[in-house]
Amino acid sequence: LIKNKLASCVMTLPGIHSQYLWKGKFKHDKEALMIIKTFDSKYKALEKMVKKIHRYDTPAVIGVPIIKINKDYLNWSKEVNK
């Protein structure tokens, strides 16, 4: 995602335990949570790539709007995503 300029930073938090229903069955799996920092203009391409490389049929790709951001971080993120 970073090499393809779809994200400026990807944080992976391993050891997540998820419970959910899938095709009528209760599932309990170990997963990793990824926080992928990108821009709204790149969201659709990022979502498409995640769906392509993810092992799940239906990965959760959720966009969260930024309310506030450090100006220096924003400038860095813009620069690496050119």
PDB file of C-alpha atoms in Angstrom:
ATOM      1  CA  LEU A   1       0.000   0.000   0.000  1.00  0.00           C
ATOM      2  CA  ILE A   2       2.855   2.361   0.799  1.00  0.00           C
ATOM      3  CA  LYS A   3       4.929   1.401  -2.247  1.00  0.00           C
ATOM      4  CA  ASN A   4       1.862   1.970  -4.445  1.00  0.00           C
ATOM      5  CA  LYS A   5       1.349   5.427  -2.878  1.00  0.00           C
ATOM      6  CA  LEU A   6      -2.056   4.419  -1.506  1.00  0.00           C
ATOM      7  CA  ALA A   7      -1.044   5.100   2.099  1.00  0.00           C
ATOM      8  CA  SER A   8       1.514   7.166   3.933  1.00  0.00           C
ATOM      9  CA  CYS A   9       1.635   4.891   6.985  1.00  0.00           C
ATOM     10  CA  VAL A  10       0.328   1.449   7.953  1.00  0.00           C
ATOM     11  CA  MET A  11       0.203   0.398  11.588  1.00  0.00           C
ATOM     12  CA  THR A  12      -0.417  -3.275  12.390  1.00  0.00           C
ATOM     13  CA  LEU A  13      -1.715  -4.276  15.800  1.00  0.00           C
ATOM     14  CA  PRO A  14      -1.459  -8.084  16.159  1.00  0.00           C
ATOM     15  CA  GLY A  15      -3.247 -10.239  18.718  1.00  0.00           C
ATOM     16  CA  ILE A  16      -6.799  -9.021  18.112  1.00  0.00           C
ATOM     17  CA  HIS A  17      -9.543 -11.539  18.940  1.00  0.00           C
ATOM     18  CA  SER A  18     -12.679 -11.204  16.821  1.00  0.00           C
ATOM     19  CA  GLN A  19     -16.074 -12.831  17.244  1.00  0.00           C
ATOM     20  CA  TYR A  20     -18.642 -12.644  14.468  1.00  0.00           C
ATOM     21  CA  LEU A  21     -21.256 -14.555  12.502  1.00  0.00           C
ATOM     22  CA  TRP A  22     -20.176 -15.774   9.080  1.00  0.00           C
ATOM     23  CA  LYS A  23     -22.565 -17.705   6.852  1.00  0.00           C
ATOM     24  CA  GLY A  24     -24.720 -18.553   9.872  1.00  0.00           C
ATOM     25  CA  LYS A  25     -21.862 -19.844  12.023  1.00  0.00           C
ATOM     26  CA  PHE A  26     -20.280 -18.230  15.060  1.00  0.00           C
ATOM     27  CA  LYS A  27     -16.589 -17.569  14.451  1.00  0.00           C
ATOM     28  CA  HIS A  28     -13.787 -16.709  16.872  1.00  0.00           C
ATOM     29  CA  ASP A  29     -10.527 -15.804  15.153  1.00  0.00           C
ATOM     30  CA  LYS A  30      -7.195 -14.200  15.864  1.00  0.00           C
ATOM     31  CA  GLU A  31      -6.687 -11.225  13.603  1.00  0.00           C
ATOM     32  CA  ALA A  32      -4.508  -8.170  13.215  1.00  0.00           C
ATOM     33  CA  LEU A  33      -5.963  -4.674  13.096  1.00  0.00           C
ATOM     34  CA  MET A  34      -4.419  -2.407  10.504  1.00  0.00           C
ATOM     35  CA  ILE A  35      -4.698   1.346  10.699  1.00  0.00           C
ATOM     36  CA  ILE A  36      -3.958   2.680   7.232  1.00  0.00           C
ATOM     37  CA  LYS A  37      -3.413   6.409   6.907  1.00  0.00           C
ATOM     38  CA  THR A  38      -4.426   7.814   3.543  1.00  0.00           C
ATOM     39  CA  PHE A  39      -6.468  10.544   1.882  1.00  0.00           C
ATOM     40  CA  ASP A  40     -10.120  10.461   0.844  1.00  0.00           C
ATOM     41  CA  SER A  41      -9.059  10.801  -2.778  1.00  0.00           C
ATOM     42  CA  LYS A  42      -7.179   7.484  -2.528  1.00  0.00           C
ATOM     43  CA  TYR A  43      -9.779   5.539  -0.539  1.00  0.00           C
ATOM     44  CA  LYS A  44     -11.427   3.694  -3.455  1.00  0.00           C
ATOM     45  CA  ALA A  45      -8.083   2.518  -4.878  1.00  0.00           C
ATOM     46  CA  LEU A  46      -6.906   1.504  -1.403  1.00  0.00           C
ATOM     47  CA  GLU A  47     -10.134  -0.439  -0.754  1.00  0.00           C
ATOM     48  CA  LYS A  48      -9.785  -2.225  -4.099  1.00  0.00           C
ATOM     49  CA  MET A  49      -6.188  -3.217  -3.319  1.00  0.00           C
ATOM     50  CA  VAL A  50      -7.038  -4.434   0.193  1.00  0.00           C
ATOM     51  CA  LYS A  51      -9.855  -6.599  -1.194  1.00  0.00           C
ATOM     52  CA  LYS A  52      -7.449  -7.997  -3.788  1.00  0.00           C
ATOM     53  CA  ILE A  53      -4.681  -8.959  -1.336  1.00  0.00           C
ATOM     54  CA  HIS A  54      -6.735  -9.859   1.766  1.00  0.00           C
ATOM     55  CA  ARG A  55      -7.452 -13.521   2.495  1.00  0.00           C
ATOM     56  CA  TYR A  56     -11.021 -12.809   3.670  1.00  0.00           C
ATOM     57  CA  ASP A  57     -13.918 -12.696   1.204  1.00  0.00           C
ATOM     58  CA  THR A  58     -15.250  -9.602   2.970  1.00  0.00           C
ATOM     59  CA  PRO A  59     -12.513  -7.641   4.750  1.00  0.00           C
ATOM     60  CA  ALA A  60     -13.618  -4.691   6.842  1.00  0.00           C
ATOM     61  CA  VAL A  61     -12.322  -1.546   5.161  1.00  0.00           C
ATOM     62  CA  ILE A  62     -13.637   1.439   7.089  1.00  0.00           C
ATOM     63  CA  GLY A  63     -12.905   5.098   6.418  1.00  0.00           C
ATOM     64  CA  VAL A  64     -12.811   7.432   9.403  1.00  0.00           C
ATOM     65  CA  PRO A  65     -12.806  11.185   8.787  1.00  0.00           C
ATOM     66  CA  ILE A  66     -10.043  13.270  10.327  1.00  0.00           C
ATOM     67  CA  ILE A  67     -11.385  15.930  12.670  1.00  0.00           C
ATOM     68  CA  LYS A  68      -8.001  17.450  13.500  1.00  0.00           C
ATOM     69  CA  ILE A  69      -4.453  16.687  12.405  1.00  0.00           C
ATOM     70  CA  ASN A  70      -1.002  17.984  13.194  1.00  0.00           C
ATOM     71  CA  LYS A  71       0.031  20.270  10.321  1.00  0.00           C
ATOM     72  CA  ASP A  72       3.572  18.860  10.126  1.00  0.00           C
ATOM     73  CA  TYR A  73       2.230  15.298   9.883  1.00  0.00           C
ATOM     74  CA  LEU A  74      -0.273  16.331   7.223  1.00  0.00           C
ATOM     75  CA  ASN A  75       2.455  17.988   5.170  1.00  0.00           C
ATOM     76  CA  TRP A  76       4.684  14.897   5.463  1.00  0.00           C
ATOM     77  CA  SER A  77       1.788  12.626   4.469  1.00  0.00           C
ATOM     78  CA  LYS A  78       1.031  14.747   1.403  1.00  0.00           C
ATOM     79  CA  GLU A  79       4.685  14.695   0.399  1.00  0.00           C
ATOM     80  CA  VAL A  80       5.081  10.890   0.567  1.00  0.00           C
ATOM     81  CA  ASN A  81       1.814  10.349  -1.322  1.00  0.00           C
ATOM     82  CA  LYS A  82       2.756  12.429  -4.389  1.00  0.00           C
TER      83      LYS A  82
END
